[in-house]
Tab-separated table of C-alpha atoms in Angstrom:
chain	number	residue	atom	x	y	z
A	38	MET	CA	113.837	155.495	150.763
A	39	GLU	CA	112.255	157.481	153.540
A	40	ARG	CA	114.252	160.564	152.459
A	41	THR	CA	113.108	160.145	148.838
A	42	ASN	CA	109.459	159.849	149.879
A	43	ALA	CA	109.822	162.885	152.117
A	44	MET	CA	111.303	164.901	149.251
A	45	LYS	CA	108.474	163.808	146.940
A	46	LYS	CA	105.885	164.821	149.518
A	47	THR	CA	107.596	168.192	149.992
A	48	LEU	CA	107.729	168.828	146.246
A	49	SER	CA	104.076	167.807	145.868
A	50	LEU	CA	103.085	170.153	148.670
A	51	LEU	CA	105.029	173.032	147.114
A	52	LEU	CA	103.400	172.421	143.737
A	53	LEU	CA	99.954	172.357	145.349
A	54	ILE	CA	100.640	175.641	147.160
A	55	ALA	CA	101.880	177.222	143.944
A	56	LEU	CA	98.753	176.089	142.114
A	57	LEU	CA	96.458	177.446	144.808
A	58	CYS	CA	98.327	180.756	144.874
A	59	GLY	CA	97.904	181.028	141.129
A	60	LEU	CA	94.158	180.429	141.379
A	61	LEU	CA	93.757	182.935	144.194
A	62	THR	CA	95.783	185.553	142.362
A	63	GLY	CA	93.553	185.153	139.299
A	64	CYS	CA	90.412	185.750	141.338
A	65	GLY	CA	91.769	189.072	142.529
A	66	GLY	CA	92.177	190.536	139.050
A	67	GLY	CA	95.362	190.195	137.054
A	68	LYS	CA	97.242	192.179	134.458
A	69	ALA	CA	96.387	191.893	130.780
A	70	GLU	CA	99.321	189.572	130.187
A	71	SER	CA	97.931	187.037	132.675
A	72	ALA	CA	95.135	186.023	130.313
A	73	GLY	CA	97.424	184.486	127.741
A	74	ALA	CA	101.004	183.877	126.869
A	75	ALA	CA	102.961	186.702	125.262
A	76	GLY	CA	101.859	186.944	121.658
A	77	GLY	CA	98.831	184.713	122.273
A	78	THR	CA	95.152	185.616	122.255
A	79	LEU	CA	93.761	187.353	125.333
A	80	THR	CA	90.235	186.705	126.539
A	81	LEU	CA	87.810	189.316	127.840
A	82	ASN	CA	84.494	188.234	129.378
A	83	VAL	CA	81.767	190.887	129.283
A	84	TYR	CA	78.383	190.539	131.016
A	85	ASN	CA	75.765	193.102	129.984
A	86	TRP	CA	72.043	193.682	129.589
A	87	GLY	CA	70.379	192.362	126.447
A	88	GLU	CA	70.104	194.823	123.529
A	89	TYR	CA	72.641	197.090	125.238
A	90	ILE	CA	75.445	197.336	122.704
A	91	SER	CA	75.660	197.966	118.967
A	92	ASP	CA	76.235	194.465	117.630
A	93	GLY	CA	76.718	194.841	113.884
A	94	SER	CA	73.189	193.748	112.994
A	95	GLU	CA	71.511	195.541	110.079
A	96	ASP	CA	74.836	197.120	109.095
A	97	SER	CA	75.257	198.796	112.480
A	98	TYR	CA	78.597	199.401	114.158
A	99	ASP	CA	79.969	196.129	115.572
A	100	THR	CA	81.360	197.219	118.929
A	101	ILE	CA	82.970	193.915	119.867
A	102	ALA	CA	84.614	193.376	116.474
A	103	GLU	CA	85.860	196.973	116.420
A	104	PHE	CA	87.342	196.624	119.885
A	105	GLU	CA	89.132	193.406	118.934
A	106	ARG	CA	90.519	195.077	115.808
A	107	TRP	CA	91.516	198.243	117.670
A	108	TYR	CA	93.212	196.316	120.451
A	109	GLN	CA	95.391	194.317	118.090
A	110	GLU	CA	96.349	197.435	116.146
A	111	THR	CA	97.106	199.393	119.322
A	112	TYR	CA	98.795	196.776	121.502
A	113	GLY	CA	99.939	194.198	118.964
A	114	GLN	CA	98.054	191.345	120.580
A	115	LYS	CA	94.846	189.551	119.648
A	116	VAL	CA	91.885	189.580	121.999
A	117	LYS	CA	88.693	187.503	121.963
A	118	VAL	CA	85.627	188.959	123.656
A	119	ASN	CA	83.067	186.569	125.110
A	120	TYR	CA	79.826	188.509	125.461
A	121	ASP	CA	76.946	187.246	127.637
A	122	THR	CA	73.692	188.974	128.578
A	123	TYR	CA	71.325	189.083	131.542
A	124	ALA	CA	67.737	190.264	131.909
A	125	SER	CA	67.895	191.924	135.331
A	126	ASN	CA	70.295	193.189	137.970
A	127	GLU	CA	69.135	190.423	140.249
A	128	ASP	CA	69.970	187.730	137.690
A	129	MET	CA	73.436	189.203	137.230
A	130	TYR	CA	74.049	189.441	140.974
A	131	ALA	CA	72.917	185.867	141.625
A	132	LYS	CA	75.240	184.488	138.970
A	133	LEU	CA	78.290	186.457	140.090
A	134	SER	CA	77.778	186.019	143.824
A	135	ALA	CA	77.462	182.251	143.361
A	136	GLY	CA	81.105	182.296	142.284
A	137	ALA	CA	80.628	179.800	139.470
A	138	VAL	CA	81.559	182.232	136.688
A	139	SER	CA	84.163	184.906	136.068
A	140	TYR	CA	83.516	188.132	134.171
A	141	ASP	CA	85.810	191.074	133.534
A	142	VAL	CA	83.293	193.850	132.802
A	143	ILE	CA	79.702	194.212	134.016
A	144	ILE	CA	77.159	197.038	133.628
A	145	PRO	CA	74.769	197.036	136.621
A	146	SER	CA	72.333	199.718	137.729
A	147	ASP	CA	73.085	202.182	140.498
A	148	TYR	CA	71.438	200.407	143.427
A	149	MET	CA	73.086	197.107	142.511
A	150	ILE	CA	76.455	198.835	142.186
A	151	ALA	CA	76.039	200.192	145.719
A	152	ARG	CA	75.200	196.727	146.992
A	153	MET	CA	78.138	195.066	145.261
A	154	ALA	CA	80.535	197.761	146.468
A	155	ASP	CA	79.288	197.351	150.039
A	156	GLU	CA	79.838	193.598	149.771
A	157	GLY	CA	83.345	193.975	148.375
A	158	LEU	CA	82.434	192.514	144.976
A	159	LEU	CA	83.936	195.319	142.866
A	160	LEU	CA	87.528	196.313	142.104
A	161	GLU	CA	88.727	199.912	142.160
A	162	LEU	CA	89.481	201.252	138.684
A	163	ASP	CA	92.870	202.506	137.543
A	164	PHE	CA	91.868	205.627	135.627
A	165	ASP	CA	95.326	205.865	134.088
A	166	ASN	CA	94.005	203.126	131.800
A	167	ILE	CA	90.755	205.046	131.187
A	168	PRO	CA	91.842	208.507	129.943
A	169	ASN	CA	88.578	208.888	128.023
A	170	TYR	CA	86.808	209.266	131.353
A	171	VAL	CA	87.156	213.000	130.693
A	172	ASN	CA	84.278	212.559	128.221
A	173	ILE	CA	81.823	211.818	131.045
A	174	ASP	CA	79.710	214.822	131.994
A	175	GLU	CA	80.354	216.133	135.518
A	176	THR	CA	76.649	215.650	136.288
A	177	PHE	CA	77.151	211.903	136.361
A	178	ARG	CA	80.194	211.802	138.605
A	179	SER	CA	80.202	211.381	142.394
A	180	LEU	CA	76.618	210.119	142.493
A	181	TYR	CA	75.440	208.335	145.618
A	182	TYR	CA	76.349	204.804	144.499
A	183	ASP	CA	80.015	205.745	143.908
A	184	PRO	CA	80.638	209.062	145.706
A	185	ASP	CA	84.419	208.876	145.366
A	186	ASN	CA	84.411	207.727	141.712
A	187	LYS	CA	86.368	204.582	142.515
A	188	TYR	CA	84.386	201.784	140.909
A	189	THR	CA	82.351	202.993	137.955
A	190	VAL	CA	82.190	204.682	134.584
A	191	PRO	CA	78.598	205.707	133.682
A	192	TYR	CA	77.246	204.095	130.500
A	193	VAL	CA	73.600	205.164	130.176
A	194	PHE	CA	70.937	206.943	132.204
A	195	GLY	CA	67.184	207.075	131.979
A	196	ALA	CA	63.824	206.698	133.663
A	197	ILE	CA	61.046	204.174	134.020
A	198	GLY	CA	57.835	204.980	132.190
A	199	ILE	CA	54.605	203.513	130.869
A	200	LEU	CA	54.255	202.280	127.298
A	201	TYR	CA	50.851	201.876	125.689
A	202	ASP	CA	49.298	201.178	122.314
A	203	ALA	CA	47.166	204.190	121.389
A	204	ASN	CA	45.067	201.938	119.141
A	205	GLN	CA	43.987	199.882	122.164
A	206	VAL	CA	44.124	202.357	125.051
A	207	ASP	CA	41.859	205.367	125.545
A	208	PRO	CA	44.090	208.465	125.976
A	209	ALA	CA	41.770	209.640	128.760
A	210	ASP	CA	42.874	206.637	130.817
A	211	VAL	CA	46.567	207.546	130.591
A	212	THR	CA	46.840	209.439	133.859
A	213	GLY	CA	49.894	207.805	135.421
A	214	TRP	CA	50.554	204.646	137.403
A	215	ASP	CA	46.832	203.906	137.771
A	216	LEU	CA	46.857	202.756	134.142
A	217	LEU	CA	48.708	199.597	135.202
A	218	TRP	CA	45.792	198.763	137.502
A	219	ASN	CA	42.946	199.713	135.140
A	220	GLU	CA	40.466	196.815	134.982
A	221	LYS	CA	39.347	197.894	131.516
A	222	TYR	CA	42.594	196.430	130.154
A	223	ALA	CA	42.586	193.188	132.120
A	224	GLY	CA	44.763	190.532	130.516
A	225	SER	CA	46.736	193.038	128.478
A	226	ILE	CA	49.041	194.616	131.074
A	227	LEU	CA	52.753	193.796	131.390
A	228	GLN	CA	54.620	194.185	134.679
A	229	PHE	CA	58.355	193.995	135.384
A	230	ASN	CA	59.755	190.552	136.112
A	231	ASN	CA	62.173	191.802	138.744
A	232	PRO	CA	61.353	192.750	142.324
A	233	ARG	CA	62.869	196.198	142.662
A	234	ASP	CA	61.209	197.687	139.588
A	235	ALA	CA	57.885	195.904	140.113
A	236	PHE	CA	57.593	196.975	143.750
A	237	GLY	CA	58.698	200.425	142.630
A	238	THR	CA	55.678	200.832	140.340
A	239	ALA	CA	53.337	199.953	143.202
A	240	MET	CA	55.127	202.229	145.656
A	241	TYR	CA	55.142	205.203	143.307
A	242	ARG	CA	51.425	204.677	142.746
A	243	LEU	CA	50.769	204.561	146.484
A	244	GLY	CA	53.076	207.461	147.304
A	245	ILE	CA	55.431	205.259	149.344
A	246	ASP	CA	59.175	205.831	149.567
A	247	VAL	CA	60.787	203.226	147.282
A	248	ASN	CA	63.720	203.037	149.691
A	249	SER	CA	61.558	202.507	152.760
A	250	THR	CA	62.945	200.333	155.554
A	251	ASP	CA	59.475	199.831	157.039
A	252	LYS	CA	58.183	196.337	156.265
A	253	SER	CA	54.592	197.561	156.412
A	254	ASP	CA	55.296	199.742	153.361
A	255	TRP	CA	56.479	196.690	151.457
A	256	ASP	CA	53.340	194.849	152.574
A	257	LYS	CA	51.209	197.595	151.045
A	258	ALA	CA	53.124	197.398	147.768
A	259	TYR	CA	52.808	193.610	147.844
A	260	ASP	CA	49.041	193.889	148.268
A	261	ALA	CA	48.918	196.222	145.259
A	262	LEU	CA	50.882	193.766	143.108
A	263	MET	CA	48.564	190.951	144.183
A	264	GLU	CA	45.578	193.157	143.348
A	265	GLN	CA	47.088	193.634	139.895
A	266	ARG	CA	47.517	189.884	139.354
A	267	PRO	CA	44.231	189.154	137.487
A	268	LEU	CA	44.849	192.158	135.228
A	269	ARG	CA	48.304	191.121	134.077
A	270	TYR	CA	49.213	189.438	130.830
A	271	GLY	CA	52.439	188.463	132.561
A	272	LEU	CA	55.697	189.399	134.248
A	273	VAL	CA	58.310	190.205	131.612
A	274	MET	CA	61.661	191.746	130.874
A	275	ASP	CA	62.974	191.764	127.288
A	276	GLU	CA	59.896	189.807	126.181
A	277	ILE	CA	58.169	193.186	126.216
A	278	TYR	CA	59.738	194.057	122.853
A	279	ASN	CA	57.709	191.480	120.935
A	280	LEU	CA	54.578	191.664	123.069
A	281	MET	CA	54.208	195.434	122.772
A	282	GLY	CA	55.584	195.677	119.255
A	283	SER	CA	53.094	193.116	117.948
A	284	GLY	CA	50.114	194.537	119.824
A	285	GLU	CA	49.624	191.334	121.804
A	286	ALA	CA	49.806	193.456	124.953
A	287	ALA	CA	48.386	196.971	125.221
A	288	ILE	CA	50.178	198.377	128.270
A	289	GLY	CA	53.628	197.855	129.737
A	290	VAL	CA	56.208	199.461	131.961
A	291	TYR	CA	59.856	199.696	130.979
A	292	TYR	CA	62.852	201.961	130.439
A	293	THR	CA	62.826	205.146	128.346
A	294	GLY	CA	65.444	204.074	125.815
A	295	ASP	CA	63.674	200.799	125.159
A	296	TYR	CA	60.541	202.674	124.115
A	297	PHE	CA	62.390	204.233	121.191
A	298	PHE	CA	64.024	200.890	120.458
A	299	MET	CA	60.542	199.323	120.239
A	300	LEU	CA	59.231	202.012	117.917
A	301	ASP	CA	61.455	200.671	115.166
A	302	GLY	CA	60.012	197.182	115.568
A	303	GLN	CA	56.304	197.868	115.997
A	304	SER	CA	53.896	196.364	113.490
A	305	GLY	CA	51.762	198.499	111.196
A	306	ASP	CA	48.621	198.319	113.334
A	307	VAL	CA	50.385	199.336	116.558
A	308	ASP	CA	50.828	202.946	117.692
A	309	LEU	CA	53.168	202.914	120.686
A	310	ARG	CA	53.196	205.931	122.979
A	311	PHE	CA	55.126	206.813	126.131
A	312	CYS	CA	53.864	208.256	129.403
A	313	ALA	CA	56.299	209.677	131.961
A	314	PRO	CA	54.543	209.526	135.355
A	315	GLU	CA	55.063	212.433	137.720
A	316	HIS	CA	56.883	210.204	140.206
A	317	THR	CA	59.175	207.521	138.840
A	318	ASN	CA	62.621	206.006	139.098
A	319	LEU	CA	65.628	207.665	137.494
A	320	TYR	CA	68.585	205.351	137.031
A	321	VAL	CA	72.202	205.207	135.915
A	322	ASP	CA	73.843	202.039	134.601
A	323	ALA	CA	77.623	202.019	134.787
A	324	MET	CA	80.585	199.918	133.686
A	325	CYS	CA	82.361	198.147	136.552
A	326	ILE	CA	84.981	195.474	137.089
A	327	PRO	CA	83.902	192.650	139.421
A	328	LYS	CA	86.254	191.131	141.959
A	329	CYS	CA	86.306	187.849	140.008
A	330	CYS	CA	87.911	189.628	137.022
A	331	GLN	CA	90.815	187.705	135.493
A	332	ASN	CA	92.128	190.538	133.345
A	333	LYS	CA	91.808	193.974	134.954
A	334	GLU	CA	94.030	196.013	132.635
A	335	LEU	CA	92.320	194.614	129.551
A	336	ALA	CA	88.929	195.321	131.141
A	337	GLU	CA	89.921	198.939	131.763
A	338	ARG	CA	91.079	199.296	128.176
A	339	PHE	CA	87.708	197.975	127.011
A	340	ILE	CA	85.917	200.541	129.173
A	341	ASN	CA	88.153	203.245	127.739
A	342	PHE	CA	87.307	202.110	124.200
A	343	MET	CA	83.586	202.314	124.993
A	344	LEU	CA	84.087	206.021	125.718
A	345	GLU	CA	85.607	206.738	122.294
A	346	HIS	CA	83.448	208.904	120.027
A	347	ASP	CA	82.538	206.288	117.410
A	348	ALA	CA	81.752	203.518	119.886
A	349	ALA	CA	79.845	205.788	122.267
A	350	VAL	CA	77.683	207.337	119.532
A	351	ALA	CA	77.007	203.979	117.871
A	352	ASN	CA	75.945	202.370	121.143
A	353	ALA	CA	73.701	205.311	122.033
A	354	LEU	CA	72.027	205.151	118.617
A	355	TYR	CA	71.585	201.380	118.823
A	356	THR	CA	70.200	201.230	122.355
A	357	CYS	CA	68.273	204.529	122.115
A	358	ASP	CA	69.317	205.233	125.710
A	359	ALA	CA	70.552	208.586	126.963
A	360	SER	CA	74.319	208.809	127.223
A	361	PRO	CA	76.329	210.636	129.915
A	362	ASN	CA	79.133	210.970	127.348
A	363	ARG	CA	79.522	214.572	126.142
A	364	LEU	CA	80.762	213.369	122.754
A	365	VAL	CA	77.376	211.753	122.171
A	366	TYR	CA	74.801	214.404	123.001
A	367	THR	CA	76.823	217.150	121.303
A	368	ASP	CA	77.179	215.130	118.090
A	369	GLU	CA	75.006	216.731	115.388
A	370	ALA	CA	74.514	213.522	113.411
A	371	TYR	CA	73.347	211.760	116.582
A	372	ARG	CA	70.906	214.536	117.452
A	373	GLU	CA	69.475	214.573	113.950
A	374	GLU	CA	69.060	210.794	113.910
A	375	MET	CA	67.292	210.688	117.295
A	376	GLY	CA	64.965	213.635	116.633
A	377	GLU	CA	63.647	216.357	118.908
A	378	GLU	CA	60.889	214.284	120.565
A	379	ALA	CA	63.348	211.619	121.666
A	380	LEU	CA	65.920	214.152	122.828
A	381	GLU	CA	63.353	215.970	124.969
A	382	ILE	CA	62.378	212.725	126.711
A	383	LEU	CA	65.881	211.288	127.019
A	384	TYR	CA	67.822	214.406	127.996
A	385	PRO	CA	66.184	216.528	130.687
A	386	ASP	CA	67.979	219.551	132.062
A	387	ARG	CA	71.130	218.122	133.642
A	388	ARG	CA	70.913	220.190	136.820
A	389	GLU	CA	67.292	219.166	137.240
A	390	PHE	CA	68.213	215.526	136.600
A	391	ALA	CA	70.905	215.542	139.285
A	392	GLU	CA	68.594	217.089	141.879
A	393	THR	CA	65.705	214.754	141.097
A	394	TYR	CA	67.922	211.684	140.809
A	395	ASN	CA	69.202	212.055	144.350
A	396	LYS	CA	65.607	212.098	145.594
A	397	VAL	CA	64.046	209.235	143.633
A	398	ALA	CA	66.806	206.784	142.680
A	399	PHE	CA	66.709	203.278	144.112
A	400	ARG	CA	69.182	202.866	146.974
A	401	ASN	CA	70.824	199.758	148.336
A	402	LEU	CA	68.392	198.390	150.919
A	403	PRO	CA	69.427	196.896	154.279
A	404	PRO	CA	69.888	193.094	154.109
A	405	GLU	CA	66.783	192.348	156.176
A	406	ILE	CA	64.604	194.484	153.881
A	407	LEU	CA	66.132	192.923	150.768
A	408	GLU	CA	65.369	189.482	152.153
A	409	TYR	CA	61.818	190.512	153.023
A	410	MET	CA	61.260	192.010	149.569
A	411	ASN	CA	62.570	188.860	147.882
A	412	THR	CA	60.300	186.660	150.002
A	413	LEU	CA	57.277	188.735	149.041
A	414	TRP	CA	58.394	188.669	145.409
A	415	GLU	CA	58.475	184.877	145.332
A	416	ASN	CA	54.812	184.918	146.341
A	417	VAL	CA	54.023	187.437	143.600
A	418	LYS	CA	55.675	185.224	140.979
A	419	ILE	CA	53.951	181.977	141.963
A	420	SER	CA	50.532	183.517	142.476
């Protein structure tokens, strides 16, 4: 009897160890076959910004459906993509770092990529599974956030600028960042609802280094955001589309590509314009695989698919963002559809972009400065 009980305990312990090993292995990123039995349906979990992929609406290219179709035709196995969205890098980071969810592909901005890489939250890519990486322009390789090209494949790039309704705003007032603090437009100004971008607008206005490690610089930016408080309609992210497009707000600050996206949705009595301040943030958002990935090979194949001509052009047209993919900006149909005005704003000289980017891009801040910024930001939000 004692022997039988001992054997049962031993078997139970072995089963428990096997189960734990299986769970731990999954958290480290498995092969494509680990997501489902042979011949079954694989699952790919993608976490991306809102309005950041051509989704099949209004007869547009359906990226997810096309990938699922292509994968089955190419590899003989079905795949189901679960696609979730976030409104800011900080929201994405909080959800992933909490460990409660598992995603296979994410598309953060440069400074967040640097942070996640420093914290060991990203997996190195196997570029044998991403041969279409050759389509990425050399300008967008080896940038500061991934100097050895280990973790990322660039997806879009752009700048932060000021949007305004020319039917509500005097053109003489559009002189740069001061417009966001102009008392004439009190109650009609939209500010970013994320700390890094919001503090950035104040710091650019004040001529402060946006990557400063001096807390007094962050105090000055905080004071500016508090000064702006009575002038603001609100703190927003994707809500800006409706508020600016409907004319409910007159002034906002957002990303270049989203301006052109909003032009298509503006009402008849709204005349949206774009102002590129002399000093502003340039950014790159890139596809990465987080450490919690359950299906690394499948994730890499998805990234590779996103670099194909049809998918890359369709996504660039849908999002109106600038693409680092050579197949996009050399495509005549794409250039004709976007128009010269958009191309001039979206695609600056690449050498000039690289030089400027290295000077003005957000960097990963030291932990104590990040904590200080977030504390100040909580006060901005509740004020």
